[in-house]
Structure formats: C-alpha cells, structure tokens
Coordinates of C-alpha atoms (C1' of nucleotides) in Angstrom, one line a residue:
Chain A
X27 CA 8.9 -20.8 -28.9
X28 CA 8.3 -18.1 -26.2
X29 CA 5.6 -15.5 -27.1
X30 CA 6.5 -12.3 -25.6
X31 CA 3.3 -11.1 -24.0
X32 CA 2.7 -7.7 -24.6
X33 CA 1.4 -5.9 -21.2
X34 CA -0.3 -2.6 -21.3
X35 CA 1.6 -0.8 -18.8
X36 CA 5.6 -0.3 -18.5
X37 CA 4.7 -0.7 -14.7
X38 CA 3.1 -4.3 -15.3
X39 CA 6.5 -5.0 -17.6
X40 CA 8.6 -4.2 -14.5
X41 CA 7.1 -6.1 -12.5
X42 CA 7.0 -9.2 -14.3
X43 CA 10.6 -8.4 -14.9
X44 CA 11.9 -8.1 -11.1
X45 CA 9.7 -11.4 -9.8
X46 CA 11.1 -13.8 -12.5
X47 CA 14.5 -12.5 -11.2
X48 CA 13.8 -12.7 -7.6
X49 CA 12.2 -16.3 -8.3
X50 CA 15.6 -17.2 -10.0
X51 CA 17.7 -15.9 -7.9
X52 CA 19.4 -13.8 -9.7
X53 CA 18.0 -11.4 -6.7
X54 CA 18.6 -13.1 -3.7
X55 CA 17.0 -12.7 -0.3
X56 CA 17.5 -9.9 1.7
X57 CA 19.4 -8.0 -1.1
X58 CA 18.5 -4.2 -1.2
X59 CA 16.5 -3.5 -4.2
X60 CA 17.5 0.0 -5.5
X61 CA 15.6 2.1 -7.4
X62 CA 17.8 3.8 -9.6
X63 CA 20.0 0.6 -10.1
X64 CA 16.7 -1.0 -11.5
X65 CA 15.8 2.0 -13.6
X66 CA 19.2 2.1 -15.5
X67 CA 19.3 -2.0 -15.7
X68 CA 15.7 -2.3 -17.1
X69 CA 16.1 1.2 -19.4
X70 CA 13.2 3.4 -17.4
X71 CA 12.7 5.8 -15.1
X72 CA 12.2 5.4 -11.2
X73 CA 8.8 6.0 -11.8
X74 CA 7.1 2.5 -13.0
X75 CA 10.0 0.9 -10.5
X76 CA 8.7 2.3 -7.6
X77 CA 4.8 1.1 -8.6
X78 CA 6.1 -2.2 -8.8
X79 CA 8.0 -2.5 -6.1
X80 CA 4.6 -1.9 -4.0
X81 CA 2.5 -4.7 -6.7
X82 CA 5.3 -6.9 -5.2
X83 CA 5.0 -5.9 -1.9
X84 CA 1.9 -6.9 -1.8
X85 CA 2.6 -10.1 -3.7
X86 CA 4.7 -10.6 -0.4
X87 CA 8.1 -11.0 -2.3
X88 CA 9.5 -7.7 -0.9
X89 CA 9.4 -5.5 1.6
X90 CA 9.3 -1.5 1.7
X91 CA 10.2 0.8 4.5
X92 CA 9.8 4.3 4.6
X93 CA 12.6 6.2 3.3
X94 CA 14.8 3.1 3.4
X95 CA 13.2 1.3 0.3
X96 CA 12.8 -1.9 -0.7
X97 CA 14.2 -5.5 0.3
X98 CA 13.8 -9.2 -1.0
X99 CA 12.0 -11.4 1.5
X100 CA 13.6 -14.7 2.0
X101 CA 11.5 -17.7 1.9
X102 CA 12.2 -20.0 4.8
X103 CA 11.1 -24.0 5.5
X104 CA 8.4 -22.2 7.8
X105 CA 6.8 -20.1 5.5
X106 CA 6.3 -22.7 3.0
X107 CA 4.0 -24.4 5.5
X108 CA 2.6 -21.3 6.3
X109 CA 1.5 -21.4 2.6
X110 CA 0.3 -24.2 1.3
X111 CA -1.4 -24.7 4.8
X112 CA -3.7 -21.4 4.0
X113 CA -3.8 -22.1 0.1
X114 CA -5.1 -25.7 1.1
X115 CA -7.9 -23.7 3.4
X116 CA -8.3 -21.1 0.7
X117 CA -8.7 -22.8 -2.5
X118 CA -10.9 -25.4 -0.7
X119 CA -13.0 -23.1 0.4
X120 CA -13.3 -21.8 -2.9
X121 CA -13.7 -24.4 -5.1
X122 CA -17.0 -26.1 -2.5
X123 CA -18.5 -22.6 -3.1
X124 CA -18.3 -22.9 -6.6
X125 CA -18.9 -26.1 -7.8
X126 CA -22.9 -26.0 -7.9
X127 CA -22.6 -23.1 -10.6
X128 CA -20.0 -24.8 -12.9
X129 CA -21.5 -25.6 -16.3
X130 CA -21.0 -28.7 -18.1
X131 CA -19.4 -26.9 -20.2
X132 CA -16.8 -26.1 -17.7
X133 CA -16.7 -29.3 -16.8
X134 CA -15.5 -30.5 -20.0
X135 CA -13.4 -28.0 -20.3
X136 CA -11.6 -29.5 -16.9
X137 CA -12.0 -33.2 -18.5
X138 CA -9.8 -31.5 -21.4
X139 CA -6.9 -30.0 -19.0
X140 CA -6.5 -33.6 -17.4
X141 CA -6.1 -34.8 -20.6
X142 CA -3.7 -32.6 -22.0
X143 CA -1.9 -32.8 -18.7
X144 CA -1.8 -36.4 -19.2
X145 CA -0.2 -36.1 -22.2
X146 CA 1.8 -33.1 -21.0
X147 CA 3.7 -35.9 -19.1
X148 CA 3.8 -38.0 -21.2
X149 CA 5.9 -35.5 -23.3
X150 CA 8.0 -34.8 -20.3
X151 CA 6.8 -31.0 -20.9
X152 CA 7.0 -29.4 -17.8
X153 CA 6.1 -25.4 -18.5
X154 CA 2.8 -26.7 -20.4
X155 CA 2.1 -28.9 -17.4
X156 CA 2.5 -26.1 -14.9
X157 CA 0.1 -23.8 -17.6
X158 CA -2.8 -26.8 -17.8
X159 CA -2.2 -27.5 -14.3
X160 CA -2.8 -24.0 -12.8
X161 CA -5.9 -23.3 -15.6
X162 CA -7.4 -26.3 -14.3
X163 CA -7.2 -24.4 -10.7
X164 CA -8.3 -21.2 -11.9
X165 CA -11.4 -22.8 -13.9
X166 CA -12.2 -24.8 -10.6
X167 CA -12.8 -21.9 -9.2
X168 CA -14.8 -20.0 -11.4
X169 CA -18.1 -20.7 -10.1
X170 CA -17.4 -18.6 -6.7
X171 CA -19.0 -15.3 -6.2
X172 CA -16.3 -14.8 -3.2
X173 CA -14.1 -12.3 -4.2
X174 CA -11.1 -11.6 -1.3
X175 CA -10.6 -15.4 -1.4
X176 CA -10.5 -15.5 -4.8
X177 CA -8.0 -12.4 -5.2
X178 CA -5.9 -14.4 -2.1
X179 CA -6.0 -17.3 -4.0
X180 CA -4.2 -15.7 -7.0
X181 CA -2.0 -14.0 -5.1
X182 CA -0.7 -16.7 -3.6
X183 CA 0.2 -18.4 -6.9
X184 CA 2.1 -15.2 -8.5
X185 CA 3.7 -14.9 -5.6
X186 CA 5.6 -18.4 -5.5
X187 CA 6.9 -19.7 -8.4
X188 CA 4.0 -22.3 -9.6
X189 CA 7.5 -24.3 -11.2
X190 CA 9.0 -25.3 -8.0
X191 CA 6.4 -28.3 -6.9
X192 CA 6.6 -29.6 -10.2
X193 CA 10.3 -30.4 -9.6
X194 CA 9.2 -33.4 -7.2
X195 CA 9.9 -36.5 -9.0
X196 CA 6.8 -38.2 -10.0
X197 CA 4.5 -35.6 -8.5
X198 CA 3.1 -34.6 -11.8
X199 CA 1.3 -38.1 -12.2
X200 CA -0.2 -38.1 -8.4
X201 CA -1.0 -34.7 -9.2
X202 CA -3.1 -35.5 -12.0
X203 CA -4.7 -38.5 -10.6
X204 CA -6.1 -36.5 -7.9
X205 CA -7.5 -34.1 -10.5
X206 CA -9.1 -37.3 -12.2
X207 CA -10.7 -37.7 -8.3
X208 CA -12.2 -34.1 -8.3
X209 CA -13.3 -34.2 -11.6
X210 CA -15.6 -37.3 -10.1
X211 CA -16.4 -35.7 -6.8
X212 CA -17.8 -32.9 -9.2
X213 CA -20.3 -35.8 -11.0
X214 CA -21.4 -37.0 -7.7
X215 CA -22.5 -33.3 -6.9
X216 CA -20.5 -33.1 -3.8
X217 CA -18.6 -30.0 -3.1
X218 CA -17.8 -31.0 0.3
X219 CA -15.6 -33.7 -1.2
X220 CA -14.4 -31.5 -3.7
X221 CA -13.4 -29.2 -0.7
X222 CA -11.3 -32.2 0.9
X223 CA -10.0 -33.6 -2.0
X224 CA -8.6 -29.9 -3.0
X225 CA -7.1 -29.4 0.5
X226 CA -5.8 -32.8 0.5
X227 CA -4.0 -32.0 -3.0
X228 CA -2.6 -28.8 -1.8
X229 CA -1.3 -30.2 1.5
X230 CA 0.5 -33.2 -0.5
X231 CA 2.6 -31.1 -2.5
X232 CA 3.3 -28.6 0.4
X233 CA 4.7 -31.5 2.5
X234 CA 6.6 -33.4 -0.3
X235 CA 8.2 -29.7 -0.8
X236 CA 9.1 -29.3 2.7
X237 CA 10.4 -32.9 2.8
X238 CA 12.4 -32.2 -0.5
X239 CA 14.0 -29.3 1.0
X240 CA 15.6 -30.6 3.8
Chain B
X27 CA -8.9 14.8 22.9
X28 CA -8.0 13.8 19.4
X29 CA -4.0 14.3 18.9
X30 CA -2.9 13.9 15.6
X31 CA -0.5 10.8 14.3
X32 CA 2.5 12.4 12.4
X33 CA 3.2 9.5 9.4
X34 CA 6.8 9.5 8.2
X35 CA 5.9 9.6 4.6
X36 CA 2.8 11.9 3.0
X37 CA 1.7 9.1 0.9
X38 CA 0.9 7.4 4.4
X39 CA -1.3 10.6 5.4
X40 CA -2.9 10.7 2.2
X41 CA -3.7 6.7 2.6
X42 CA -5.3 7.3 5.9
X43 CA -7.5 10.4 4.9
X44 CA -9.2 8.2 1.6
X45 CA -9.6 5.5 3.8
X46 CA -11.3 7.7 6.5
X47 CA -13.8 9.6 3.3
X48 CA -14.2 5.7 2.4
X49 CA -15.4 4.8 5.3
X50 CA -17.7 7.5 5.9
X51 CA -19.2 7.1 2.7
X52 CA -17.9 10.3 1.4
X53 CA -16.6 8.4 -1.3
X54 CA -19.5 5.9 -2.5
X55 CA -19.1 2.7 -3.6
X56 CA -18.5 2.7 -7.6
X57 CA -17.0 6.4 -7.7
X58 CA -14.1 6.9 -9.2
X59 CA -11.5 8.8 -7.7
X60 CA -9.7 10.9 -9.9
X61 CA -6.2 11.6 -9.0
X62 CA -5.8 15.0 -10.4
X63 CA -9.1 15.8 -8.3
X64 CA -8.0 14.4 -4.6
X65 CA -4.5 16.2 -5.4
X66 CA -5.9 19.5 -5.6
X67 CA -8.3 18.4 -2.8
X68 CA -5.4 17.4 -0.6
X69 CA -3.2 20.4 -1.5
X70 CA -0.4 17.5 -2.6
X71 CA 1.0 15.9 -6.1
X72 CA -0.4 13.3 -7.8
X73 CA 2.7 11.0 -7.1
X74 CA 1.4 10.3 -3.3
X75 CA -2.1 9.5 -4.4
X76 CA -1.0 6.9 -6.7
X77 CA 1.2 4.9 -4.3
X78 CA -1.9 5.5 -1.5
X79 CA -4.3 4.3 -4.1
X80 CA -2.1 1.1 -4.7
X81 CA -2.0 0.7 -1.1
X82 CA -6.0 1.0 -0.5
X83 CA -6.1 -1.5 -3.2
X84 CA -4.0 -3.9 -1.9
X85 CA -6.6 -3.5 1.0
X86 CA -9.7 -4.3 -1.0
X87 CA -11.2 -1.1 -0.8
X88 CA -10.3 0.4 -4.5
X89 CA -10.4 -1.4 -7.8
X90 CA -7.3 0.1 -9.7
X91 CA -7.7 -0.5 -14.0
X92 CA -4.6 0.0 -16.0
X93 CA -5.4 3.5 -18.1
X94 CA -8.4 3.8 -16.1
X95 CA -8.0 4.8 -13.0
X96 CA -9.2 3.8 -9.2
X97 CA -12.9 3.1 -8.6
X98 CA -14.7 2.4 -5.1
X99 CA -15.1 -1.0 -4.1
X100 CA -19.0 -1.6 -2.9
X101 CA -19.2 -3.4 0.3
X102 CA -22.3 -6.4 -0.6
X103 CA -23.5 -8.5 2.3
X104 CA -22.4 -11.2 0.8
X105 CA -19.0 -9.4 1.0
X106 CA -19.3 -9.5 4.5
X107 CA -20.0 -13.2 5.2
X108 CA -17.2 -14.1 3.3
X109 CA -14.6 -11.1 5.8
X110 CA -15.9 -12.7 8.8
X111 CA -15.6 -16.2 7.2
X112 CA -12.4 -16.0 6.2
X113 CA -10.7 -13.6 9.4
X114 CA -12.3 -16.2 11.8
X115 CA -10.4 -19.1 10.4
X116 CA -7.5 -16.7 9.7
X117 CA -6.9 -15.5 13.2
X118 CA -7.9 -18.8 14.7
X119 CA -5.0 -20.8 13.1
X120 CA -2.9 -17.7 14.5
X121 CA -3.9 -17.7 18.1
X122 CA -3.4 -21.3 18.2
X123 CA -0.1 -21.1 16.7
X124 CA 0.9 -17.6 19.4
X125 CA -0.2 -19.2 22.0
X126 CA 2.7 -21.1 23.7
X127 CA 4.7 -18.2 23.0
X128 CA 2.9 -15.7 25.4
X129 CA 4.8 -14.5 27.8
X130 CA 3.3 -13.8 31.2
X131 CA 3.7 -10.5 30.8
X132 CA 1.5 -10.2 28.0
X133 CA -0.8 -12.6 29.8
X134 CA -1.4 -10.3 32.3
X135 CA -1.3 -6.9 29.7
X136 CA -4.2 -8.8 28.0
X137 CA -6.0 -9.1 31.7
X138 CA -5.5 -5.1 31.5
X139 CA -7.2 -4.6 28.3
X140 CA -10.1 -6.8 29.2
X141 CA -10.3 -4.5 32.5
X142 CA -9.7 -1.5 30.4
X143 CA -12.4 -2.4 28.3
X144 CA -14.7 -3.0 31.0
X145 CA -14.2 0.4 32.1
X146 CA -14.5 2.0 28.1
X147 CA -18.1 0.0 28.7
X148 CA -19.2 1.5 31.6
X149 CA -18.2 5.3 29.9
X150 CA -19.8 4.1 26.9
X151 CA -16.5 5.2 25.2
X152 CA -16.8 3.4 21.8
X153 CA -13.6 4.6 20.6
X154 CA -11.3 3.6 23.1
X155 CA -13.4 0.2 23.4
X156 CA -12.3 -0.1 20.0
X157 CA -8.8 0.8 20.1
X158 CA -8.5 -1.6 23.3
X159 CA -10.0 -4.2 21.6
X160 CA -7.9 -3.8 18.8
X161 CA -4.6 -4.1 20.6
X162 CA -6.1 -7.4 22.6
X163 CA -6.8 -9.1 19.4
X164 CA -3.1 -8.1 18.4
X165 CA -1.4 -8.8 21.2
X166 CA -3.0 -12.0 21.2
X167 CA -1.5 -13.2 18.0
X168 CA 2.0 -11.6 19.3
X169 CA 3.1 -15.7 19.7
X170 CA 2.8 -16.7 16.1
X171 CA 5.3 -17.1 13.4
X172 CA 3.8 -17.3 10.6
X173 CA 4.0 -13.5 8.7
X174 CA 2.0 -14.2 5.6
X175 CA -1.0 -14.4 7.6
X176 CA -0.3 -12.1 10.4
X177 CA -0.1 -9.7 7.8
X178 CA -4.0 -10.8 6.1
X179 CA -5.1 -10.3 9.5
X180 CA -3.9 -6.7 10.0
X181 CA -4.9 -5.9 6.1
X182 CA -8.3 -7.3 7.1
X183 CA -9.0 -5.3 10.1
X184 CA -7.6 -1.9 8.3
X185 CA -9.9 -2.8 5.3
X186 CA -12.8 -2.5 6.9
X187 CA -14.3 -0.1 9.7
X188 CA -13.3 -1.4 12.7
X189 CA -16.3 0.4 14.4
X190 CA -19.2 -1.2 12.6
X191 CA -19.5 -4.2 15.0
X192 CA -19.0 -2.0 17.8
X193 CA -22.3 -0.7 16.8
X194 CA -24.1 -3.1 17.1
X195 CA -26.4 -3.0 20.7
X196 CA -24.9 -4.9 23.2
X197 CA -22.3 -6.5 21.2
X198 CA -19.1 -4.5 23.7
X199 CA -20.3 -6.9 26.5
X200 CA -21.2 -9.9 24.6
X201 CA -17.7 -9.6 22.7
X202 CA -15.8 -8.7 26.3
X203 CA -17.3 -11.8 28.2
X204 CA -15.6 -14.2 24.9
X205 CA -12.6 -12.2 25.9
X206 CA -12.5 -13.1 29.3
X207 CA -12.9 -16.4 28.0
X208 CA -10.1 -16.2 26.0
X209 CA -8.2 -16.0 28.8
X210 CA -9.2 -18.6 30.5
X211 CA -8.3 -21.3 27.9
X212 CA -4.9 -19.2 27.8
X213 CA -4.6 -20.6 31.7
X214 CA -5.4 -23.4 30.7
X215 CA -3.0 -24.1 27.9
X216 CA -5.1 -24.8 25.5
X217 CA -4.2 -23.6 21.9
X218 CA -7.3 -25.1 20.1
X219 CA -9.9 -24.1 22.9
X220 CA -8.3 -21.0 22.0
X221 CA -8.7 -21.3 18.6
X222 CA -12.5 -22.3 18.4
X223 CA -13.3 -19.5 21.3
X224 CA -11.6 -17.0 18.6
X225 CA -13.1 -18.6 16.0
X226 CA -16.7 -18.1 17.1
X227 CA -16.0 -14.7 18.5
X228 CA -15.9 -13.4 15.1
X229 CA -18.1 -15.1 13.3
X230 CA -20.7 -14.1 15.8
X231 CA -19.8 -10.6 15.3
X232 CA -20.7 -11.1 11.3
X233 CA -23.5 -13.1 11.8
X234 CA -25.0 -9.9 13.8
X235 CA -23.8 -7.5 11.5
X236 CA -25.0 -9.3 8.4
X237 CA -28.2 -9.2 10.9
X238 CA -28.3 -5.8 11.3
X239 CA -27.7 -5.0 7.8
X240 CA -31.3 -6.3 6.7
Chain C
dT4 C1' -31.4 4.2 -38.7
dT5 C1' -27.3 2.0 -37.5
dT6 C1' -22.6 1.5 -37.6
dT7 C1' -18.2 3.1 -38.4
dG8 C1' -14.6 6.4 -37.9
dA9 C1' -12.4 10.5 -36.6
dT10 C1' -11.4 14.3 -33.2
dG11 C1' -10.7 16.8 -28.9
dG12 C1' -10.9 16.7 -24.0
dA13 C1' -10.1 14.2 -19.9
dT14 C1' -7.2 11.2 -17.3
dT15 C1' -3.6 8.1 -16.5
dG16 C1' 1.4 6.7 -17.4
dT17 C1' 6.3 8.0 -17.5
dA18 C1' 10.3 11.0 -17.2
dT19 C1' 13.0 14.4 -15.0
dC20 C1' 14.1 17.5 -11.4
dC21 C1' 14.4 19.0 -6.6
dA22 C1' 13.8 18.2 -1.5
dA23 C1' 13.8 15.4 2.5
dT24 C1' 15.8 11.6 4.9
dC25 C1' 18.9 8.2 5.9
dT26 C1' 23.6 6.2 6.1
dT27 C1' 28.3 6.2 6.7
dA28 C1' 32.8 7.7 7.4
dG29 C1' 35.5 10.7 9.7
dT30 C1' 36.4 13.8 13.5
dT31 C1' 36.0 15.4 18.0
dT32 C1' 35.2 14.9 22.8
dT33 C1' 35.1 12.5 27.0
Chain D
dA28 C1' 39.7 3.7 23.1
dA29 C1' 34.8 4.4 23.1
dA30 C1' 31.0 7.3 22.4
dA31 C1' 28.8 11.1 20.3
dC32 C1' 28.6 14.5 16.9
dT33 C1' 29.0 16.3 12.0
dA34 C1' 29.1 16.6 7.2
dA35 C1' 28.9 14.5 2.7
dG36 C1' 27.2 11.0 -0.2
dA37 C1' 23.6 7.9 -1.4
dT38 C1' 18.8 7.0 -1.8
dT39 C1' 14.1 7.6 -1.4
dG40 C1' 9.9 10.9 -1.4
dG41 C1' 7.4 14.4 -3.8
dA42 C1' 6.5 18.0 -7.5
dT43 C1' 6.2 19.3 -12.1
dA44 C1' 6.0 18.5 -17.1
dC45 C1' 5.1 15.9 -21.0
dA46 C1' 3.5 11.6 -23.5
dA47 C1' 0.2 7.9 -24.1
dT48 C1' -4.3 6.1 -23.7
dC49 C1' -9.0 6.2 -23.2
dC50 C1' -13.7 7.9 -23.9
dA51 C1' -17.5 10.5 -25.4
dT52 C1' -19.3 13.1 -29.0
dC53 C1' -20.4 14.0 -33.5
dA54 C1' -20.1 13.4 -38.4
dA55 C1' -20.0 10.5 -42.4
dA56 C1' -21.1 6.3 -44.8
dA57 C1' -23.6 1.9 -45.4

DNA sequence: TTTTGATGGATTGTATCCAATCTTAGTTTT
DNA sequence: AAAACTAAGATTGGATACAATCCATCAAAA
C-alpha cells in the first residue's frame, strides 16, 4: 500500500516527480527537458518546473545552460566509481565523527534496523529493505556536528537511485552482516573502525555494481 | 582597473552581487534576505532572486525553508576545519587522477602562473595573486575525469572568500614555494606525491586560518 | 495567569504574460 | 556546391499579478 506523501510545496512535488522518471528511464540521458512540455504533462505552470530543474541540477541529475535549458546527465561506468569512491570517503568520515555522541538509545534503535532488515530479507521485501537500510545510514550519522559532509552525504543518496545496489544477488545479506560488524565496532568504542568498516561497505557495493554492469 | 564581467543571464548578476554583500558581511550571518527587499534593492523582479538564492544555496552560503524564505548561513570555526578537511582530500584524489593527462603545454602555463605569482608577490597585488592562484589550482585538476567532484571543488572555492587565506601574513610565499613543489613531483611523474603535496597545501592554509581566527 | 483561537499584515509560492535569446530552415551570395 | 546571412518558430529569461502560507498580535476562554 503506497502512502502518498503530501509535500508542502508544488516545487518539491515536481521534483520528486521528474527524478523518479529520470531514475526509470522514462527520461533518458541526454534528452532535452523542456519546460513547457513538463508544465502541461504534470498540469502546472513553468514556474515550480523551472525551481526544480535547478534542485536537480544540483542533485547532479541534469544540467542547465543559459538560455538553452536543461538536459539529463547520463550516468557512465566511470562515474559510478567516481561515486561510491567519494561516498565511501564521505560517509566514513562522517560516521567516525559521530560515533562518540550516539546514545544508547540510538544504538538500539540501529540494533532494531538490523533486525528488521534481517527479516526484510527474509520476506524477500526489497523497498522496506532499501527504507531500513538507508535509515540505518542516516541514524549512523547523526551524531556529527559536520554539516557540508552531511548535506553531501544526502545528496549523494537522492541523487542515485538507493534501489539499484540492492539488485545484486545476495548483496542484501553481506550488506547486513557488515552492519552487524559496525554495530560491534560501535561497542568497542572505536570510530576508526567504524570509519573502515563504513568505507569498506560502500566500496563493496560500488565494485559489485560496476562488475554487474559490464 | 576593475572591468566589469557581462553574465549572460541577470539571475547570474544578481548571484554574484549577494554573494559579494555575503562576503563582505553586508549581509550577517542569520539574516534573512527578503526577496521582495533585494528586488527593489537591485532594481530587478523577484523571479531572478529566487533562482540566485537557490544557487547560493546549493553553495552553502543560504539556508532556503519552504514558505519561509532564505536566511544567512553563519560561517563557525568548526565550519572551517571541516571546508579545508574535506577540499584537501577532495582536490587531492583529483590532481592525482589529472595528472597523467597534463599536457606539456599546461605544464609549462602552470610554470607561468607560479612566475606570475612571484611577481603579484613582489607588487604585493593580492588580487591578482588570487586570481593566479586560482587558475593554477584549476588548471591543475584540468587532467581528471571525474565531474562530480570537479564540480565540489569549484562549488567549494566559490562558497567561500577566496581572499581570506590570502590574508593571512606570509602565507603568498609559503603557499607559492608548495606550488613550485607541485611541479616538481609533476616532473617527476608522481600522481600521489602530487596528491599528498596538495593535500597538505590546503590543510595548512586552514590550520592557519582557523589560527588566525582565535 | 496561561492557553487557545482568530485576524490582519508580511512574505513566499504559482500562474500568466511579454521580452530576449537561441535554433533551424530557407535563401542568397560567392 | 558550400558558406554566410536572414527570418520565423521555438524556448528560455524576466516582470507582474494573484493565491497560499506563515507569523505576530491581541482578544477571549479556561
């Protein structure tokens, strides 16, 4: 049963909107996005269209020139490793600044998310997975006071589909043992670790996508 | 001689001229920046400011809140560790990766530069220094493939005031000795000498400016 | 006294219209 | 035939007008 979510500005909508098609294909990569084409297909005015084109420039999904407008980035082998190589820098970085001001409340909270993961593949249910999997990121997280890298880090997950590595065969069960291996790093206190560990994780699933590309 | 850039697009100009007031502390950290206010102020629409404010948040220097409007970001120390932190690994992994793609042309246009900025020294012309500097970092980075974080690297440099370090006493000939060093390791052929040398380059220049700031 | 609720002003969000710019196809010129 | 110019159509950029939302103030009720 899919909730609609209700967002608080047409703008926000829109965007959603355009990246779930661009992530499905339904725009495909180096296709000219124009404006008034999107305003009639979606039912609004140029307006929100052009604010979200520039959310998703940012997002890195398209590009805008001046006066020419705006154009779906393609997503090559290359950039890929490009990445996962700075999300596995990033997000390490992140979580070792964190980790000495995670409560224990937070860290049951994480002990929670493996479990439900657990069972999430258990049930073969791959959307709740990908939701568990990506809060148990986020929550990782929480504890740093760095906020680019934090901004970067999110980012990077809107602006690649969080589905995709989850298509790997079998990755969902590696995946979560190395979350069991973080959650233990985290009881021994040792955030440098829980930096390698991260960046370890993140590099796996980057190369096992590369590799499943080819 | 100041000659004025002509931007394609007002939005652009408008960009530019917040950034500027930003900079200069004209706008203060936590103000909000009302767009009817800078329109009048500016002599333009409201539609230019919006897109410019999207584009200075995009650069970390404005907070945009649905139904609320843009606000200042404040620039912390801490703030400032983590820029320097994060652009020294940044444009390290870049220079190692542009490297083998110099040509020998731009070798010898970044021997210029280093010259150039010998001479900006010896005027005590901060400005150019800066611009020079600039366009050696750039130019250095020409090589590398990777766009996601060519494009953090430029974002990064316009996000903040590219002058500040140049304040710092000293710091021109400190920072054009490392670039002469730079060099070197480019004769040399080595990407990860490179890399460390660009590496420590700017997290020296933080260090000092999170020195100064005290 | 504190909290709740309404009301008006301020500000942002969206739609529509016009102007500026680019693109393309056709025509002319060399 | 190839290159350069021109004009019309398409598309984006910017201005103005209106609608939706927020916020502070004050009044009314608990």
């Amino acid at each position: 049963m899919k909730q609609s979510i209700d967002f608080t500005t047409l703008q926000e909508k829109v965007t959603a909107t355009i990246r779930e098609a661009i992530f499905t294909q339904t725009f495909k990569p180096g296709e000219r996005l124009i404006q008034d084409e999107l305003a009639a297909k979606l039912g609004v005015s140029r307006m929100p269209i052009r604010e979200a084109l520039r959310c998703l420039e940012r997002e890195g999904l398209v590009e805008v020139l001046p006066h020419k407008g705006a154009q779906v980035i393609g997503i090559s082998k290359e950039d890929i490793e490009e990445l996962y190589y700075l999300r596995s820098f990033l997000e390490g970085v992140t979580v070792q600044k964190s980790m000495n001001f995670l409560t224990s409340g937070d860290r049951e909270e994480l002990q929670h998310l493996v479990e439900k993961m657990d069972q999430d593949i258990r049930n073969n249910n791959l959307d709740l997975f990908v939701t568990h999997n990506q809060e148990f990121h986020t929550l990782l997280q929480k504890g740093c006071n760095w906020k680019k890298v934090k901004m970067l880090n999110k980012q990077f997950i809107e602006g690649y589909p969080a589905h995709v590595p989850s298509l790997i065969p079998h990755s969902m069960q590696v995946s979560n043992e190395e979350h069991k291996a973080m959650l233990e790093a985290l009881d021994q206190k040792d955030p440098v670790k829980l930096r390698q560990l991260v960046e370890h994780h993140i590099m796996r699933a980057g190369e096992k996508l590369t590799q499943l590309i080819e």
